[in-house]
Amino acid sequence: MNIVKSKDAKALGVAAAELTAKKINEAIAKNGKARIILSTGASQFETLDALVKKDIDWSKVEMFHLDEYVDISVEHPASFRKYLTERFVNIVHPGKVYFVDGNNPEKTIRELTAALEEAPVDVGLIGIGENAHIAFNDPPADFDTKESYIIVTLDEKCRNQQVGEGWFATMDDVPKQAISMTPYRIMQCKTIISAVPHAVKAYAIKATLENEKTNMVPATLLKEHADFNLFVDENSAKDANI
């Protein structure tokens, strides 16, 4: 595990984007293309903002994303398809885009699984939630399934995070279920980069670093990856011994 501590979220984003771009360009040089997974949410703003400015041949990049609410319109402000379209796809125009379609769960799971199995994913930008979830795998996360995507039920803390970040007005507005990439599939990435800024993530960072692998703190699984890079700022690291 490699831990990089920055002063604030902006500096963190620059550092995380620098490593991400390096890994993408290395994959393109070696294989003629790069396959990446992107996270969403407020914690990823700075990293994505820095990443889209990098010198990368985006036409050779294939993008997957982690999760999407079940039965949410792509026009909804909280849609992760909308988020990535506006903050990434429409800016860099990657060669291929694989979106999770929450309106057709069975079809999207089948098609994305087939696409993921075509070749390894080079870089996964895997955020860590306030409850230490990875993707939408809330505690207790399913560490055993070998599926690529599953339908999960969101816990109260996760749904409250979505309200706190401003995506929904009330808890009742947050969908109860989502399609999520599984912990197993996340761990198949060659490199994992987790950008985790802000004080609201302090519990998650502390719990991730101080616990052995446990599905009650899903992000602890990432520590078993051979190339796990954790980016924190002074706020998210304030309760951890870093």
Coordinates of N, CA, C and O in Angstrom, one line a residue, residues 13-27 34 36-38 47-48 50-51 54 56 58 88 122-126 191-195 229 231:
G13 N -6.1 16.0 -5.6 CA -6.6 15.7 -6.9 C -5.5 15.7 -7.9 O -5.4 14.9 -8.8
V14 N -4.6 16.7 -7.8 CA -3.5 16.8 -8.7 C -2.5 15.6 -8.6 O -2.1 15.1 -9.6
A15 N -2.2 15.2 -7.4 CA -1.3 14.1 -7.2 C -2.0 12.8 -7.7 O -1.3 12.0 -8.3
A16 N -3.2 12.6 -7.4 CA -3.9 11.4 -7.8 C -4.0 11.3 -9.3 O -3.8 10.2 -10.0
A17 N -4.3 12.4 -10.0 CA -4.4 12.5 -11.4 C -3.0 12.2 -12.1 O -3.0 11.6 -13.2
E18 N -2.0 12.7 -11.4 CA -0.6 12.5 -12.0 C -0.3 11.0 -12.1 O 0.2 10.5 -13.1
L19 N -0.6 10.3 -11.0 CA -0.3 8.8 -11.0 C -1.2 8.1 -12.0 O -0.8 7.2 -12.7
T20 N -2.5 8.5 -12.0 CA -3.5 7.9 -12.9 C -3.0 8.1 -14.4 O -3.0 7.1 -15.2
A21 N -2.6 9.3 -14.7 CA -2.2 9.6 -16.1 C -0.9 8.7 -16.4 O -0.8 8.2 -17.6
K22 N 0.0 8.6 -15.5 CA 1.2 7.8 -15.7 C 0.8 6.4 -16.0 O 1.3 5.8 -17.0
K23 N -0.1 5.8 -15.2 CA -0.5 4.4 -15.4 C -1.2 4.2 -16.8 O -1.1 3.2 -17.5
I24 N -2.1 5.2 -17.1 CA -2.8 5.1 -18.4 C -1.9 5.1 -19.5 O -2.0 4.3 -20.5
N25 N -0.9 6.1 -19.5 CA 0.0 6.2 -20.6 C 0.9 5.0 -20.7 O 1.3 4.6 -21.8
E26 N 1.3 4.4 -19.6 CA 2.1 3.2 -19.6 C 1.3 2.0 -20.3 O 1.9 1.3 -21.1
A27 N 0.0 1.9 -20.0 CA -0.8 0.9 -20.6 C -0.9 1.1 -22.1 O -0.9 0.1 -22.9
A34 N -5.8 1.6 -23.0 CA -5.9 1.5 -21.6 C -7.4 1.3 -21.2 O -8.2 1.9 -21.8
I36 N -10.0 1.7 -18.0 CA -10.0 2.3 -16.7 C -11.5 2.2 -16.1 O -12.4 2.0 -16.8
I37 N -11.5 2.3 -14.7 CA -12.8 2.4 -14.0 C -12.8 3.7 -13.3 O -11.8 4.1 -12.6
L38 N -13.9 4.4 -13.4 CA -14.0 5.7 -12.7 C -15.1 5.7 -11.6 O -16.1 5.1 -11.8
T47 N -10.0 15.3 -8.5 CA -9.2 14.3 -9.3 C -9.6 14.3 -10.7 O -8.7 14.4 -11.6
L48 N -10.9 14.3 -11.0 CA -11.3 14.3 -12.4 C -11.0 15.6 -13.1 O -10.6 15.6 -14.2
A50 N -8.5 17.5 -12.6 CA -7.0 17.4 -12.9 C -6.8 16.4 -14.0 O -5.9 16.6 -14.9
L51 N -7.5 15.3 -14.0 CA -7.2 14.2 -14.9 C -7.5 14.6 -16.4 O -6.8 14.2 -17.3
K54 N -4.8 16.2 -18.5 CA -3.6 15.5 -18.7 C -3.4 15.2 -20.2 O -4.3 15.0 -21.0
I56 N -3.0 12.8 -22.6 CA -3.4 11.4 -22.8 C -4.1 11.3 -24.1 O -4.9 12.1 -24.4
W58 N -6.9 10.0 -25.4 CA -8.1 9.5 -24.8 C -8.8 8.6 -25.8 O -9.7 7.8 -25.4
F88 N -16.4 14.1 -17.6 CA -15.4 13.3 -18.2 C -15.6 13.1 -19.7 O -14.8 13.5 -20.5
D122 N -6.7 -1.7 -16.4 CA -5.4 -1.2 -16.0 C -5.4 -0.4 -14.8 O -4.6 -0.5 -13.9
V123 N -6.4 0.6 -14.7 CA -6.4 1.5 -13.5 C -7.9 1.6 -13.0 O -8.8 1.9 -13.8
G124 N -8.1 1.4 -11.7 CA -9.4 1.7 -11.1 C -9.3 2.8 -10.2 O -8.5 2.8 -9.2
L125 N -10.0 3.9 -10.4 CA -10.2 5.0 -9.5 C -11.3 4.6 -8.6 O -12.5 4.8 -8.9
I126 N -11.0 4.1 -7.4 CA -12.0 3.6 -6.5 C -12.1 4.4 -5.3 O -11.3 4.4 -4.4
T191 N -4.0 -1.7 -11.1 CA -3.6 -0.6 -10.2 C -4.9 0.0 -9.6 O -5.9 0.2 -10.4
I192 N -5.0 0.2 -8.3 CA -6.1 0.9 -7.7 C -5.6 2.2 -7.1 O -4.6 2.2 -6.4
I193 N -6.3 3.2 -7.4 CA -6.0 4.6 -6.9 C -7.3 5.1 -6.2 O -8.3 5.2 -6.9
S194 N -7.2 5.4 -4.9 CA -8.3 5.9 -4.2 C -8.0 7.3 -3.7 O -7.1 7.5 -2.9
A195 N -8.8 8.2 -4.3 CA -8.7 9.6 -3.9 C -9.8 9.9 -2.8 O -11.0 9.8 -3.1
N229 N -3.0 2.5 -4.1 CA -2.5 3.8 -3.8 C -3.6 4.6 -3.2 O -4.6 4.9 -3.8
F231 N -4.8 8.1 -1.6 CA -4.5 9.6 -1.5 C -5.5 10.2 -0.5 O -6.7 10.1 -0.6

